[in-house]
mmCIF file of C-alpha atoms in Angstrom:
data_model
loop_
_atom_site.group_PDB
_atom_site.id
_atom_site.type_symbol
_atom_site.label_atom_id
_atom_site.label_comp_id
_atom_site.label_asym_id
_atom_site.label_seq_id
_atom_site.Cartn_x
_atom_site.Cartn_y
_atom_site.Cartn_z
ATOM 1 C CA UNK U 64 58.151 125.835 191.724
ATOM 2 C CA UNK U 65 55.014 124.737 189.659
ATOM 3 C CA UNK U 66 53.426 128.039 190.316
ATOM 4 C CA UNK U 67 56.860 130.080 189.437
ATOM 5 C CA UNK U 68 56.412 128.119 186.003
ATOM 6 C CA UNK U 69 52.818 128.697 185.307
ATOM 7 C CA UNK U 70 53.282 132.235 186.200
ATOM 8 C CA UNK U 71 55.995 132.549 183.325
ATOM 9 C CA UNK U 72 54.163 130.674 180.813
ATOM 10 C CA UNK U 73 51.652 132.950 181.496
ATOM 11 C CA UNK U 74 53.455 135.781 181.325
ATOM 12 C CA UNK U 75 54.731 134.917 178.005
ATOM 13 C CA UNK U 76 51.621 134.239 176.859
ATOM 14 C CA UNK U 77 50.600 138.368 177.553
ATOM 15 C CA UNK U 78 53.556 139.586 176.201
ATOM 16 C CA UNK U 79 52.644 138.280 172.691
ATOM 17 C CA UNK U 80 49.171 138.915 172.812
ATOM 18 C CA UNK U 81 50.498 142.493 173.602
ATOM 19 C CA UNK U 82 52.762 142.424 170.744
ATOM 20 C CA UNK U 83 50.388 141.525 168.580
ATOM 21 C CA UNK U 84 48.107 143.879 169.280
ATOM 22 C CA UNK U 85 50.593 146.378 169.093
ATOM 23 C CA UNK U 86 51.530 145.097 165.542
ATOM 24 C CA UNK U 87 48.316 144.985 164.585
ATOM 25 C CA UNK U 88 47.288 148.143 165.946
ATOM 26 C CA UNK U 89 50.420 149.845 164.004
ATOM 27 C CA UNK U 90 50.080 148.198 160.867
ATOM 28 C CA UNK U 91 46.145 149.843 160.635
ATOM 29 C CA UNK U 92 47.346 153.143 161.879
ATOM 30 C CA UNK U 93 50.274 152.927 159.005
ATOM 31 C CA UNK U 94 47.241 151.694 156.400
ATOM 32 C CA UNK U 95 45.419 154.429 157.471
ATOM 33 C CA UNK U 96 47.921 157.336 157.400
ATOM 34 C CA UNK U 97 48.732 156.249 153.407
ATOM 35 C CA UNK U 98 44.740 156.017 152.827
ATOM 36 C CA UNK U 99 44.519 159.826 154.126
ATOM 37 C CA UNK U 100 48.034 160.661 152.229
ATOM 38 C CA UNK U 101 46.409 159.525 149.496
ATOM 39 C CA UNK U 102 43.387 161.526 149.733
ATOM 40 C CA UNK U 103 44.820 164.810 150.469
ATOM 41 C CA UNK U 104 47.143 164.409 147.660
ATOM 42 C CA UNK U 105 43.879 163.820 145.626
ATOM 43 C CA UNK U 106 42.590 167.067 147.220
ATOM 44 C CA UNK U 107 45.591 169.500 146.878
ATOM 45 C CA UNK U 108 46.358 168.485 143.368
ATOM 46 C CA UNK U 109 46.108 171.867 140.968
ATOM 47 C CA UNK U 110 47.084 172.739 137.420
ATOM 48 C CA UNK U 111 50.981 174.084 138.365
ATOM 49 C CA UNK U 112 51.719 176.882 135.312
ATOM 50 C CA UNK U 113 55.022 177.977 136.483
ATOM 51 C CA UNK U 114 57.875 176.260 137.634
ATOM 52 C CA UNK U 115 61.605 176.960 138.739
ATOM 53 C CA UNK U 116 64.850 175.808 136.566
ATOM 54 C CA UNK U 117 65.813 172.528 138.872
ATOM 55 C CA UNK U 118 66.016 169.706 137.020
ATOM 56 C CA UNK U 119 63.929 166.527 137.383
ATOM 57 C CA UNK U 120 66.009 163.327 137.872
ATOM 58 C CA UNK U 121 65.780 160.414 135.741
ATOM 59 C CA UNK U 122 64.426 158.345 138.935
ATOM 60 C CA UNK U 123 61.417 160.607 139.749
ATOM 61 C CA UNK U 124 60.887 160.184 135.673
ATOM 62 C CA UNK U 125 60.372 156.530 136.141
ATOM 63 C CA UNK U 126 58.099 156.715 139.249
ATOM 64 C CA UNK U 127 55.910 159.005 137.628
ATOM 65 C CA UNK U 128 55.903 156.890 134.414
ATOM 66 C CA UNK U 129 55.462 153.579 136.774
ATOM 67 C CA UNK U 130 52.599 155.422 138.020
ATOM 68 C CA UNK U 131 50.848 156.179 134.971
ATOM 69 C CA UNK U 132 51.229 152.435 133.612
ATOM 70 C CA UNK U 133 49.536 151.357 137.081
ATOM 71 C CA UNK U 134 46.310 152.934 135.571
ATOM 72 C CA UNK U 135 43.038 150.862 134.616
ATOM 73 C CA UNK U 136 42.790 150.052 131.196
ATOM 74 C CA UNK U 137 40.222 148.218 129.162
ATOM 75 C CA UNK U 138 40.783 144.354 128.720
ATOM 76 C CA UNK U 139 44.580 144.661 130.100
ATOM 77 C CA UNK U 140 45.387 146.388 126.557
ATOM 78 C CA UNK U 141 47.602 148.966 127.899
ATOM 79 C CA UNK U 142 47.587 151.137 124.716
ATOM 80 C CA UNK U 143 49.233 154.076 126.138
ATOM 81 C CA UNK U 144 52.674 155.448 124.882
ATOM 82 C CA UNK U 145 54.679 158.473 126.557
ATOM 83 C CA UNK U 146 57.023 160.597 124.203
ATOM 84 C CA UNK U 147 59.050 162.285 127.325
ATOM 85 C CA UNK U 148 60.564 165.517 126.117
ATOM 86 C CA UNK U 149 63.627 167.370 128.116
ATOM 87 C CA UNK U 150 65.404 168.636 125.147
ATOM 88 C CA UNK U 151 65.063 172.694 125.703
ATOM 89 C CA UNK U 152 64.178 173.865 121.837
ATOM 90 C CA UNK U 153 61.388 171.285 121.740
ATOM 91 C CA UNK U 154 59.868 172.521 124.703
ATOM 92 C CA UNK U 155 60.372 176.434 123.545
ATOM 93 C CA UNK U 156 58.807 174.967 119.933
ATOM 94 C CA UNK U 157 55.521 174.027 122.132
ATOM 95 C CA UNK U 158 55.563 177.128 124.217
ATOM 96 C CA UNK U 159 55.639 178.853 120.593
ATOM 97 C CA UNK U 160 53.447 176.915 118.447
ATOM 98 C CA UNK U 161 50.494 176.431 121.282
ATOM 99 C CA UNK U 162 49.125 179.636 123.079
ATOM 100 C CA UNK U 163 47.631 177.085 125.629
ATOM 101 C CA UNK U 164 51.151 175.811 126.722
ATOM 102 C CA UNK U 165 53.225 178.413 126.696
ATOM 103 C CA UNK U 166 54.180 177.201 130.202
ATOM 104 C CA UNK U 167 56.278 174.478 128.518
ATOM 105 C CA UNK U 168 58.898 177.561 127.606
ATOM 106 C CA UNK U 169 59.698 177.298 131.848
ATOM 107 C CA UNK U 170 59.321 173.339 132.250
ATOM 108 C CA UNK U 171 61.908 171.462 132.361
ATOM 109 C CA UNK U 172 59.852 167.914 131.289
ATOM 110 C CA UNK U 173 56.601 167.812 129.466
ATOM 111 C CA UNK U 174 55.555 164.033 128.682
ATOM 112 C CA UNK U 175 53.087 163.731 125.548
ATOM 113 C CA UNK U 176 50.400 160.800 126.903
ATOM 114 C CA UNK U 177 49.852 158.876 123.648
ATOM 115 C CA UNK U 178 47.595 156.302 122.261
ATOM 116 C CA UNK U 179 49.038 153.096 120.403
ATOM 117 C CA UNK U 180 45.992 152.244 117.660
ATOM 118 C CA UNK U 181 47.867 148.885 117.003
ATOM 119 C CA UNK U 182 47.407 147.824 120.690
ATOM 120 C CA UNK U 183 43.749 149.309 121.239
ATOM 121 C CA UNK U 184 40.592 147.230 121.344
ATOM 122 C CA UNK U 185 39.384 145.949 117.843
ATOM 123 C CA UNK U 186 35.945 147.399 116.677
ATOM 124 C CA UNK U 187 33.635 149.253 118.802
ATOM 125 C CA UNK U 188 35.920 149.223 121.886
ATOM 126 C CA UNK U 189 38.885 150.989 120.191
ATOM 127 C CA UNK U 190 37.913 154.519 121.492
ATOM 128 C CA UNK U 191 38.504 153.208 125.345
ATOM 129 C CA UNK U 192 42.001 154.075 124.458
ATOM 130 C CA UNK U 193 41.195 157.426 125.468
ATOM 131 C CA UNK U 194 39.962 156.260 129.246
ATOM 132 C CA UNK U 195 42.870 154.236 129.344
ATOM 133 C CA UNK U 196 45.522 157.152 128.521
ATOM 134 C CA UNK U 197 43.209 159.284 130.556
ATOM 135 C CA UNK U 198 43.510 157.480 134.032
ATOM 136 C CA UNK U 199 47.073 157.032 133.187
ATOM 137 C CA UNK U 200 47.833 160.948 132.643
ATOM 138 C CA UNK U 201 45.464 161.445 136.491
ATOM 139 C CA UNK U 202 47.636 158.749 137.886
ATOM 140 C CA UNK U 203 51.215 161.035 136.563
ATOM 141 C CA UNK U 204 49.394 163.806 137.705
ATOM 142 C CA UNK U 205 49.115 162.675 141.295
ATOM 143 C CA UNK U 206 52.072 160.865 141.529
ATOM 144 C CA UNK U 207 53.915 164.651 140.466
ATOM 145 C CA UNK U 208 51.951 166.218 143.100
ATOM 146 C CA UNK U 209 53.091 163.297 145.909
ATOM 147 C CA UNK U 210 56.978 164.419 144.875
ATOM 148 C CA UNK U 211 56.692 167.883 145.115
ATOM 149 C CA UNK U 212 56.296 168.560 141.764
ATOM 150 C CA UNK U 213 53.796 170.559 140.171
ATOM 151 C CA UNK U 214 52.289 169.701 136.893
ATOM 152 C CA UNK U 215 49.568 170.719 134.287
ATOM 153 C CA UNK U 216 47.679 168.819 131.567
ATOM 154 C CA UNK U 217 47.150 170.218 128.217
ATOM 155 C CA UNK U 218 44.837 169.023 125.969
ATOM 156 C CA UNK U 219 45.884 167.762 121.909
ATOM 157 C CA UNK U 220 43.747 164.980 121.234
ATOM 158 C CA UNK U 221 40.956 165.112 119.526
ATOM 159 C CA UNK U 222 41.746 168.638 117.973
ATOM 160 C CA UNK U 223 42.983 167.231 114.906
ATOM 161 C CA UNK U 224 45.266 170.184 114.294
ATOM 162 C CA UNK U 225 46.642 170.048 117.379
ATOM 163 C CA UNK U 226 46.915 166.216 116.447
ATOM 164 C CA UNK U 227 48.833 166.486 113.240
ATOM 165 C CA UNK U 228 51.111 169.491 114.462
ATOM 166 C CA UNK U 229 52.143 167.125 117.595
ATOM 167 C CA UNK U 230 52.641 164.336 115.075
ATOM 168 C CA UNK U 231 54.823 165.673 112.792
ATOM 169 C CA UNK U 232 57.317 167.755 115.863
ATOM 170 C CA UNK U 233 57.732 164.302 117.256
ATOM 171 C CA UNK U 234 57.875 162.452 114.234
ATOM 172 C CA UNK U 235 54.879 159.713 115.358
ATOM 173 C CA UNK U 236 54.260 157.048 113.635
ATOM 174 C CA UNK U 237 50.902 156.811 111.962
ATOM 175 C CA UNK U 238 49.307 154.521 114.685
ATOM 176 C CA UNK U 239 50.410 156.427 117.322
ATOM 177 C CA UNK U 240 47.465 159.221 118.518
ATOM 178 C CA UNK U 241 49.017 161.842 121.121
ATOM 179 C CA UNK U 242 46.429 163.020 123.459
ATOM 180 C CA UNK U 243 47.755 165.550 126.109
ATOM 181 C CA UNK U 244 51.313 167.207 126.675
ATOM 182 C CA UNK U 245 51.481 167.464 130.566
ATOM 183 C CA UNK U 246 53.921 170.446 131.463
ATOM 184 C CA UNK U 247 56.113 169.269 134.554
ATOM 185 C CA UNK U 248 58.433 171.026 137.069
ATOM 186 C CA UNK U 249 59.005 172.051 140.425
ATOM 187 C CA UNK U 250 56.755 174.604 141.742
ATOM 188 C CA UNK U 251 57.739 178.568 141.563
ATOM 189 C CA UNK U 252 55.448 179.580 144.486
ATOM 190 C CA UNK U 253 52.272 178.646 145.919
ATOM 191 C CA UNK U 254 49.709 177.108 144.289
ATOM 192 C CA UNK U 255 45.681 176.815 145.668
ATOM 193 C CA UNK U 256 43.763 173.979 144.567
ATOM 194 C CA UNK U 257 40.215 174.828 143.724
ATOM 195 C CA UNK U 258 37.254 173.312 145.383
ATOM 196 C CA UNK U 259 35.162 171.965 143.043
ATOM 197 C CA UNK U 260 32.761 169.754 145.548
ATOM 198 C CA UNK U 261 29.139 170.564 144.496
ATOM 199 C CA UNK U 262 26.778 167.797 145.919
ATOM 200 C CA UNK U 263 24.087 169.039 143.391
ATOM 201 C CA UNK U 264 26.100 167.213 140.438
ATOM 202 C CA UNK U 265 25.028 163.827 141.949
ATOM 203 C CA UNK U 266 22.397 161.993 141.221
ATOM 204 C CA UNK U 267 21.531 158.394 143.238
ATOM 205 C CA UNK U 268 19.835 155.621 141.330
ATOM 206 C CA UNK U 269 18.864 157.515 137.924
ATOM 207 C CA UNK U 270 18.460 161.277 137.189
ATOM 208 C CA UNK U 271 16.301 162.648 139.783
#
C-alpha cells in the first residue's frame, strides 16, 4: 500500500515536470516564431505605389497609429502629430500638386507624420523631433506591411515648399511641422522588396 502511494506521488511529480517543460518549451517556440515574424516583416517591407479601391477600416487605422506612437522618442516628448486624410479630393489635390505622390490619386488613406514644435525639446535638442517622427513613420510602415497593407513614404519636411504647400491644404497651425505623407492601401499586385544588405557599409570600432 505504501509503495502504491509513493509510486503515485511520484508519478505526479513527472507529470508536472513534463508539463512544465512542455509549457516552457511552447512559450520559447511561440517567442521565437513572433521574433522571426518580426524580422521577415522587417525584410519584405517595400515602398507599395499602387493599391486597389478596398477600404481601410477605422480599427486597422488605430493599430497602425498605436504603432507609430510605440516609437522611441527623445526624453519621452512624443512630439509627433498625424493629420489622417480619407477624404477623396484631398488625396486627388496631393496626387496633383506633388509629382512624387501621385500614388495618393489610388490610396484610399495617406497619414501626414507631423512634428508638434510646442512639445519638442527646448534648445539644441529641438531638431530630435525629426528622429522621433521618423521611427514613428518606420514603426506605421511595418505595422501596414504586418496587415497586408502596402504603404509608401513620401518625403515634405525639410523642403520648405513642400512645407508651406502641406501647411496651408491642411490648414496647420504654425507650430505644427509636417514631415512625410505616407500613401496607404491594399496592395494591387506583387510587390519585391529590394535587398539592400551590403556588409561594406559597416564599420566596427571607428572608420576603418
Amino acid at each position: 500500500m505504501k509503495n502504491s502511494s509513493f509510486l503515485l506521488v511520484l508519478l505526479g511529480v513527472a507529470l508536472l515536470f513534463i508539463a512544465y517543460r512542455w509549457a516552457y518549451s511552447s512559450e520559447g517556440d511561440s517567442k521565437e516564431t513572433a521574433e522571426c515574424s518580426t524580422i521577415e516583416d522587417i525584410m519584405t517591407r517595400t515602398s507599395v505605389r499602387s493599391y486597389t479601391d478596398r477600404n481601410i477600416g477605422k480599427e486597422t487605422v488605430d493599430t497602425l497609429l498605436r504603432a507609430a506612437m510605440a516609437a522611441p522618442t527623445a526624453m519621452n516628448k512624443q512630439p509627433w502629430r498625424f493629420v489622417v486624410i480619407d477624404k477623396r479630393e484631398i488625396l486627388d489635390s496631393i496626387a496633383g500638386k506633388f509629382k512624387s505622390m501621385t500614388m495618393a490619386a489610388k490610396a484610399p488613406l495617406a497619414i501626414v507624420m507631423c512634428g508638434d514644435m510646442n512639445a519638442s525639446i527646448e534648445g539644441a535638442g529641438r531638431d530630435f523631433w525629426v528622429q522621433d517622427v521618423s521611427a514613428a513613420s518606420e514603426n506605421l510602415l511595418l505595422a501596414a506591411h504586418a496587415v497586408g497593407l502596402g504603404a509608401v513614404w513620401c518625403g515634405i519636411y525639410p523642403s520648405a515648399e513642400r512645407v508651406e504647400d502641406f501647411s496651408k491644404m491642411l490648414q496647420l497651425p504654425e507650430s505644427i511641422i509636417p514631415m512625410a505623407c505616407i500613401c496607404i492601401g491594399y496592395p494591387d499586385g506583387e510587390n519585391q522588396p529590394k535587398d539592400k544588405w551590403k556588409p561594406e557599409y559597416i564599420h566596427y570600432n571607428g572608420w576603418k
